[in-house]
GROMACS .gro file of N, CA and C in nm:
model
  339
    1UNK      N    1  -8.744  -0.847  -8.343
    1UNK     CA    2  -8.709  -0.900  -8.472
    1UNK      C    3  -8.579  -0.979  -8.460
    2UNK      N    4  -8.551  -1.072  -8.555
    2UNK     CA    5  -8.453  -1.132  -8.487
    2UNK      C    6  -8.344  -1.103  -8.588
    3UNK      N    7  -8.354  -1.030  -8.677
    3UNK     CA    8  -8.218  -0.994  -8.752
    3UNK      C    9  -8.151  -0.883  -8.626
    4UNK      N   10  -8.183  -0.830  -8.575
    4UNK     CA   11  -8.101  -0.754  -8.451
    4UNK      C   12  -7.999  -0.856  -8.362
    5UNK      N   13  -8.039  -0.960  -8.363
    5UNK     CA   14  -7.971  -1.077  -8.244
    5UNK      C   15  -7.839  -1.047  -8.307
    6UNK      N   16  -7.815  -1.023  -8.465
    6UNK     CA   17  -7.688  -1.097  -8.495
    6UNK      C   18  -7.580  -0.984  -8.484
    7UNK      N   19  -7.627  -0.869  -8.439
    7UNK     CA   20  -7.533  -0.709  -8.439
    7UNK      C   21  -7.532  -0.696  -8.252
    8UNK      N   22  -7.603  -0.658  -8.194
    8UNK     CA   23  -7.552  -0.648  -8.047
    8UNK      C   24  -7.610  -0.761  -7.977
    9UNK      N   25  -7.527  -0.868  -7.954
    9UNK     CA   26  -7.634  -0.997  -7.893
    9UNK      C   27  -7.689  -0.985  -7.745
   10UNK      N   28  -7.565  -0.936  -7.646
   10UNK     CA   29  -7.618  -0.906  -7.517
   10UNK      C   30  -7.563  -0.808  -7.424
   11UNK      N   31  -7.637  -0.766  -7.357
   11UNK     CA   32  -7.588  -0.638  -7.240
   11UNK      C   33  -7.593  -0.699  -7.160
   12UNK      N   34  -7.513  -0.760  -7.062
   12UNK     CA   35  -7.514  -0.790  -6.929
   12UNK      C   36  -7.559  -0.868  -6.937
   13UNK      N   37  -7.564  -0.975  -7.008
   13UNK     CA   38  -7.600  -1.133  -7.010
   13UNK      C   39  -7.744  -1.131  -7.071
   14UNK      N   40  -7.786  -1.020  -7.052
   14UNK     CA   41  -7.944  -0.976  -7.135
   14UNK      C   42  -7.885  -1.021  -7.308
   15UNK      N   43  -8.062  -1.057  -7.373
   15UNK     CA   44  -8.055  -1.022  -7.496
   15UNK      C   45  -8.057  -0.846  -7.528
   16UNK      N   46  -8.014  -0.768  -7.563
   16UNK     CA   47  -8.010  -0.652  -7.576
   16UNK      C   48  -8.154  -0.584  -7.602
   17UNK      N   49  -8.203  -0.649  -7.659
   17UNK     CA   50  -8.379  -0.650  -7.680
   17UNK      C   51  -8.430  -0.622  -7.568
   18UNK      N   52  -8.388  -0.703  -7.463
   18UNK     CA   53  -8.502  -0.699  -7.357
   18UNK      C   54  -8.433  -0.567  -7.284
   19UNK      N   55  -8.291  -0.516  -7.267
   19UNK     CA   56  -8.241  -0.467  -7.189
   19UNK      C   57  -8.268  -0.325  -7.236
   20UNK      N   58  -8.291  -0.316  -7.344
   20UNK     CA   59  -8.332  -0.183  -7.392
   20UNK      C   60  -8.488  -0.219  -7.449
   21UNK      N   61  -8.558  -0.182  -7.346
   21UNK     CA   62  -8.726  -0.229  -7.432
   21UNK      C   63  -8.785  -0.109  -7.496
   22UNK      N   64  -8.686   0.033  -7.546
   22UNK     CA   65  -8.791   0.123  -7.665
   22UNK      C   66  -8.689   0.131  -7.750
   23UNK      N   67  -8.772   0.214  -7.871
   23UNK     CA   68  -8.685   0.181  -7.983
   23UNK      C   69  -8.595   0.286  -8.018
   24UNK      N   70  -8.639   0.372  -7.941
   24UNK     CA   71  -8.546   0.504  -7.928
   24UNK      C   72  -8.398   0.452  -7.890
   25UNK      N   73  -8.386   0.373  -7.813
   25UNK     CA   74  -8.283   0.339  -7.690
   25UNK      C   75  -8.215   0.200  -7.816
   26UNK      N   76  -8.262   0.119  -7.884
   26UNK     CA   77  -8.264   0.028  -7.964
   26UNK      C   78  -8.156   0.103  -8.033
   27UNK      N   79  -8.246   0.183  -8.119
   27UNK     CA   80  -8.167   0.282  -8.248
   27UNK      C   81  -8.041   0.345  -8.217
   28UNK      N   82  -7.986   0.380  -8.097
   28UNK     CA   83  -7.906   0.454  -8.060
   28UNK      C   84  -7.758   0.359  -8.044
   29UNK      N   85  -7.824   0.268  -8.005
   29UNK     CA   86  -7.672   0.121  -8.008
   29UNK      C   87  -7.656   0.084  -8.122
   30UNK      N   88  -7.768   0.084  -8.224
   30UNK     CA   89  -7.677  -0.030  -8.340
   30UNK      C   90  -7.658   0.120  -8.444
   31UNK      N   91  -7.665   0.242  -8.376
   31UNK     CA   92  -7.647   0.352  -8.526
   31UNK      C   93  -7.496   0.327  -8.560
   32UNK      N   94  -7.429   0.314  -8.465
   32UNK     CA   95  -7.229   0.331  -8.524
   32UNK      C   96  -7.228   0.173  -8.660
   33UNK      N   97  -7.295   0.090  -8.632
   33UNK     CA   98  -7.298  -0.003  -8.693
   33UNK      C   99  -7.334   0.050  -8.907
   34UNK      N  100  -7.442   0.110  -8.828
   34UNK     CA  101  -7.543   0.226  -8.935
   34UNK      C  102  -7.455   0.266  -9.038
   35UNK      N  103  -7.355   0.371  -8.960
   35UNK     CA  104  -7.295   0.501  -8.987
   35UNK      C  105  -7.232   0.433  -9.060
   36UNK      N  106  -7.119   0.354  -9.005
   36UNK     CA  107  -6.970   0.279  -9.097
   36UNK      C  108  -7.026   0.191  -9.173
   37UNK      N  109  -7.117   0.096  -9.202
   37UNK     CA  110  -7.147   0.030  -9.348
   37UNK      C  111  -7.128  -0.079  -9.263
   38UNK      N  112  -7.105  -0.102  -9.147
   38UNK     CA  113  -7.044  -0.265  -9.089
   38UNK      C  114  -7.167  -0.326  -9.009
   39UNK      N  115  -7.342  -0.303  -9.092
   39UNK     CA  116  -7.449  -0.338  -8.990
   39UNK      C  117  -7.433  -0.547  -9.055
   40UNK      N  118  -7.459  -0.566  -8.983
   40UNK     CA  119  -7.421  -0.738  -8.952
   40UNK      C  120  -7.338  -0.808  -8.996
   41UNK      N  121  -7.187  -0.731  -8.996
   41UNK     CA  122  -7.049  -0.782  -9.016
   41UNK      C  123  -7.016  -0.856  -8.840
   42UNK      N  124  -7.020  -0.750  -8.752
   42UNK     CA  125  -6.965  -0.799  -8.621
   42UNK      C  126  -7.055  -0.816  -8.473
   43UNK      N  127  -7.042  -0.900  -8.358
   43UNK     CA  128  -7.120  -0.981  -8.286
   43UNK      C  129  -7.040  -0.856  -8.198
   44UNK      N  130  -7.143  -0.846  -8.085
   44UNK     CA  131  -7.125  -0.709  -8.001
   44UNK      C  132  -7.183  -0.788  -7.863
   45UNK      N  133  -7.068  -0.832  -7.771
   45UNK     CA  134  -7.134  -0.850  -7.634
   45UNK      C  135  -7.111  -0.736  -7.551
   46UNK      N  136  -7.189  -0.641  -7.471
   46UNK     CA  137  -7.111  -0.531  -7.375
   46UNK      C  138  -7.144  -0.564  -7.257
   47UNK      N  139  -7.077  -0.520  -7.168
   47UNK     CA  140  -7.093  -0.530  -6.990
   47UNK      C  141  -7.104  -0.389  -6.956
   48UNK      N  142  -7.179  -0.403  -6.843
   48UNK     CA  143  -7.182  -0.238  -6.812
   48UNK      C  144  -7.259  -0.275  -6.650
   49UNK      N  145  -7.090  -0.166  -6.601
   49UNK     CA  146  -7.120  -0.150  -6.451
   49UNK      C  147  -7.256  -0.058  -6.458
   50UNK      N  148  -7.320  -0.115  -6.327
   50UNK     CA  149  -7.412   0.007  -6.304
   50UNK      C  150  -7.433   0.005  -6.137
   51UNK      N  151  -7.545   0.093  -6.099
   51UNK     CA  152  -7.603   0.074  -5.993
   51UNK      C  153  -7.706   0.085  -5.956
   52UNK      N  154  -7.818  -0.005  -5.907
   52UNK     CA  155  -7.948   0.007  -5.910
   52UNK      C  156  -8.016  -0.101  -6.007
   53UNK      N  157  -8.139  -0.135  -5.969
   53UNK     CA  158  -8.234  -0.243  -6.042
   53UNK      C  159  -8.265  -0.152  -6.205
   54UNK      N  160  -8.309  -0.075  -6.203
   54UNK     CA  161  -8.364  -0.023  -6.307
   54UNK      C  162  -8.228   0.066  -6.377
   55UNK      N  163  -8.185   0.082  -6.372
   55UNK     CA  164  -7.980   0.182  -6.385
   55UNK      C  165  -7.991   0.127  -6.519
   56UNK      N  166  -7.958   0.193  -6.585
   56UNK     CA  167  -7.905   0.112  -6.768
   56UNK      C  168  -8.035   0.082  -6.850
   57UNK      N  169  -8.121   0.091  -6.814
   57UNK     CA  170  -8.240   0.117  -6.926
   57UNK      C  171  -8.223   0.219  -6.983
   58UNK      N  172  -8.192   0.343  -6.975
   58UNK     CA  173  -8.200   0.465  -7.039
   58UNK      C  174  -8.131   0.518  -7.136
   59UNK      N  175  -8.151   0.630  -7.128
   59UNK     CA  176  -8.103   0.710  -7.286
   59UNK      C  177  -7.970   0.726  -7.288
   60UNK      N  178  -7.930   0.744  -7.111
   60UNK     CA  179  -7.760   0.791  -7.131
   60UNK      C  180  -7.658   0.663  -7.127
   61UNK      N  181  -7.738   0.552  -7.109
   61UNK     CA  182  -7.637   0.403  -7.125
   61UNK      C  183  -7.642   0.389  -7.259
   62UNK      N  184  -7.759   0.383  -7.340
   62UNK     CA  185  -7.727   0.382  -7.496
   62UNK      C  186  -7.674   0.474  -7.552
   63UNK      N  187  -7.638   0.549  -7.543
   63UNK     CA  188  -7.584   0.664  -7.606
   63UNK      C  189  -7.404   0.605  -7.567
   64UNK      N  190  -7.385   0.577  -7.422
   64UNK     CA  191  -7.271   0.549  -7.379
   64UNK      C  192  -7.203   0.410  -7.476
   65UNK      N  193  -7.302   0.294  -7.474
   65UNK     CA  194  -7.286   0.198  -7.531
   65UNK      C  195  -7.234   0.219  -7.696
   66UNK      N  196  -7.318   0.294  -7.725
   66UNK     CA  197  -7.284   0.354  -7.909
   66UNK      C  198  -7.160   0.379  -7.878
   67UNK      N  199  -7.138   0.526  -7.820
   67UNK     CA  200  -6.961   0.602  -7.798
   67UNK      C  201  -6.858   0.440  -7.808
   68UNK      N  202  -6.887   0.327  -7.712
   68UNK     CA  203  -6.795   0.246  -7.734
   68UNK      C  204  -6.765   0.192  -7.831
   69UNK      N  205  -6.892   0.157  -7.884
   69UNK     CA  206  -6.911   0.045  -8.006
   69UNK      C  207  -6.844   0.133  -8.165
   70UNK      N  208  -6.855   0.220  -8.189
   70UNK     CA  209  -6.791   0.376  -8.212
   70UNK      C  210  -6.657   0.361  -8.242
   71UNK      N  211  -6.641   0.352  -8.079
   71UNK     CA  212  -6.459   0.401  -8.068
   71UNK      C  213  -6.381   0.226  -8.096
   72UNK      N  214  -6.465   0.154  -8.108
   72UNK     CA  215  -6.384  -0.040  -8.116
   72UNK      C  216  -6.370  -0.012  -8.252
   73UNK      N  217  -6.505   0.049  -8.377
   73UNK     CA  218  -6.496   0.033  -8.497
   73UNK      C  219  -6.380   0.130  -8.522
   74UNK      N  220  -6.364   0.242  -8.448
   74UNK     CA  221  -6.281   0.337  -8.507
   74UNK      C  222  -6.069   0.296  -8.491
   75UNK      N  223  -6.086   0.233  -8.373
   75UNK     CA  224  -5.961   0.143  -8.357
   75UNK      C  225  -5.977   0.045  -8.475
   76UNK      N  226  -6.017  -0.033  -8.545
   76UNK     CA  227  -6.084  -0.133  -8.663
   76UNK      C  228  -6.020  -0.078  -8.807
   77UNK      N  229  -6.104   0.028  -8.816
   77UNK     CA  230  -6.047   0.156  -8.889
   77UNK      C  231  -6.059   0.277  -8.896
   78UNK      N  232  -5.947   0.312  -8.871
   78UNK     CA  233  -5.917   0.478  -8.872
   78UNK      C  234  -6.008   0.585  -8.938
   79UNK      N  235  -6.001   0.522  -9.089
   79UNK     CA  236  -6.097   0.646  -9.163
   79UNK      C  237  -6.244   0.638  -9.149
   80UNK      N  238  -6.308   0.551  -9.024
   80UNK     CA  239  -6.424   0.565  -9.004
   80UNK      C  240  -6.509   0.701  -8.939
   81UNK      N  241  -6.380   0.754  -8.858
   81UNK     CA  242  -6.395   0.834  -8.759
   81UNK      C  243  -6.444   0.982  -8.782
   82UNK      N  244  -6.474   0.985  -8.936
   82UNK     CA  245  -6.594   1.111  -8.977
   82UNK      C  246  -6.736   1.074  -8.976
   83UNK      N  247  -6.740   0.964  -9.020
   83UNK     CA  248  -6.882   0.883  -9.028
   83UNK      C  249  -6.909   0.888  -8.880
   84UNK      N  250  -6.884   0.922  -8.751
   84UNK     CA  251  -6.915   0.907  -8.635
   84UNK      C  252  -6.904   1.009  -8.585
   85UNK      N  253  -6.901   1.135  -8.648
   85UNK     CA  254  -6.945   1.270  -8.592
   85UNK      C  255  -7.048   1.239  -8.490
   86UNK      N  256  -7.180   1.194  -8.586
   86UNK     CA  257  -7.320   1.242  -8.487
   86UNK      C  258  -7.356   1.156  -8.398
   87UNK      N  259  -7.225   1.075  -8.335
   87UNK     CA  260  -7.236   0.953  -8.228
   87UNK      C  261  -7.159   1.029  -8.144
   88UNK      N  262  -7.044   1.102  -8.167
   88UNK     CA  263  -6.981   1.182  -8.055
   88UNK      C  264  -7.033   1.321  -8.012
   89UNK      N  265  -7.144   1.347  -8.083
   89UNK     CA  266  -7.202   1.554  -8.120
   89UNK      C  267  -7.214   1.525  -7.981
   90UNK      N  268  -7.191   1.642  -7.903
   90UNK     CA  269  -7.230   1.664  -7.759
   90UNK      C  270  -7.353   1.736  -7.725
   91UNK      N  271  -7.436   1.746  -7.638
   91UNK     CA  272  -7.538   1.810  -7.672
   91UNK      C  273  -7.579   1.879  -7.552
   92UNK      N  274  -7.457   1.969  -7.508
   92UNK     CA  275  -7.429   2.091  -7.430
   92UNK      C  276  -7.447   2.194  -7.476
   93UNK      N  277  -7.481   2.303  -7.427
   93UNK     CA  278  -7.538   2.413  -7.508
   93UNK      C  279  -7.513   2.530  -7.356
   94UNK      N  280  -7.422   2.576  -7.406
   94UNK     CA  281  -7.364   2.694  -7.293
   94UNK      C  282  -7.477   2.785  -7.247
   95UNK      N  283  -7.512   2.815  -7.121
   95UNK     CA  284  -7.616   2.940  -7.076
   95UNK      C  285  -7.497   3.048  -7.103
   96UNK      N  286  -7.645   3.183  -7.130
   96UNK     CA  287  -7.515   3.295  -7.170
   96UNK      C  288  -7.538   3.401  -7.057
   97UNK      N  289  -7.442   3.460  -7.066
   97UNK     CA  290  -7.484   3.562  -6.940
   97UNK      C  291  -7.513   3.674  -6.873
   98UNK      N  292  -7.585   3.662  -6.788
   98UNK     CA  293  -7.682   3.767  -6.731
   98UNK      C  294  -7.602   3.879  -6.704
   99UNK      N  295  -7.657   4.027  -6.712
   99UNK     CA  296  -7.663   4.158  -6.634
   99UNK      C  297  -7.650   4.119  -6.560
  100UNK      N  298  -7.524   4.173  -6.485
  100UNK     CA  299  -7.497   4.223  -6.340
  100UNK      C  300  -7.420   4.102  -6.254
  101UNK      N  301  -7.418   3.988  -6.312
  101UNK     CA  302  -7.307   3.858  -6.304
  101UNK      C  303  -7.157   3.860  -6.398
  102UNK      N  304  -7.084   3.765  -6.313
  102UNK     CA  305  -6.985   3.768  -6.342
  102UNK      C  306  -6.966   3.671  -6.497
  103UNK      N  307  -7.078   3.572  -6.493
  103UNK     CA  308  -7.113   3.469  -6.596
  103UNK      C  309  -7.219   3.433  -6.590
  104UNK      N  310  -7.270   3.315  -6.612
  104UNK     CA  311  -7.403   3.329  -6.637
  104UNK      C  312  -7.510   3.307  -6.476
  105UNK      N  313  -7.417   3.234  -6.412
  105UNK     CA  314  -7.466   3.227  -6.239
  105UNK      C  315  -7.354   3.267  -6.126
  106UNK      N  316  -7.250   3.297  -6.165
  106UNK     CA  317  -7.160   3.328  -6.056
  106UNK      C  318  -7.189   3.492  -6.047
  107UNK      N  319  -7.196   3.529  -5.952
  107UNK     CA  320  -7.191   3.692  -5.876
  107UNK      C  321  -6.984   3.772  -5.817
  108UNK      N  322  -7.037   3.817  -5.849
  108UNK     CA  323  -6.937   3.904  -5.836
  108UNK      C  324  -6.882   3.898  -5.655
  109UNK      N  325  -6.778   3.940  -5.633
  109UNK     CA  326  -6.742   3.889  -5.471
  109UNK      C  327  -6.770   4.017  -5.413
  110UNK      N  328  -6.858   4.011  -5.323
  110UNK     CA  329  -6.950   4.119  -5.177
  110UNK      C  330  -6.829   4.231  -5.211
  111UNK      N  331  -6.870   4.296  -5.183
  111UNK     CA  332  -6.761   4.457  -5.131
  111UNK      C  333  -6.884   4.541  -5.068
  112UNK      N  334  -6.848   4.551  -4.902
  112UNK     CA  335  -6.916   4.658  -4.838
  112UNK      C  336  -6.913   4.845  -4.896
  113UNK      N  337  -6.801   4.864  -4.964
  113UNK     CA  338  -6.747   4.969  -5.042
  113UNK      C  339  -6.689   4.957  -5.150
   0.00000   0.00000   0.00000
């Protein structure tokens, strides 16, 4: 669609379209745009080191790309930076731990006695 051109125009010299081809991966770059009220106020070129032919299609470059686009609006303005909770939520989830460990995979240190 081409109302998208005018919010993130290119990743790496890519139209962002092509560089992210699902929409999962789509949705995840222009949400900070979403969140703060600023969807086709500002032109978004990003660069992004990578390594590998296929590297940066995925879930964890868009997600990375948002965090930036995020943290530019939040330098922009300050009181944005509640509206961007669910761009920073982490989505770590502690293992808990086992009988007879020290935590949830570390063991306790050998003693012959």
């Amino acid at each position: 669609k081409q109302w998208y051109q005018r919010r993130v125009r290119a990743v790496n010299g890519q139209s962002y379209l092509d560089y992210f081809p699902t929409f999962l991966t789509r949705s995840l770059v222009i949400a900070p745009f979403q969140l703060s009220g600023t969807f086709g106020i500002f032109d978004v070129d990003v660069t992004v080191e990578q390594e590998g032919p296929e590297a940066g299609r995925n879930h964890s470059l868009a997600k990375c790309t948002a965090m930036s686009i995020a943290k530019c609006l939040i330098i922009l303005d300050p009181r944005l930076k509640g509206a961007f909770k669910p761009v920073f939520k982490k989505a770590f989830v502690p293992e808990y731990k086992k009988a007879g460990k020290r935590n949830s995979r570390a063991r306790y240190t050998w003693r012959k006695r």
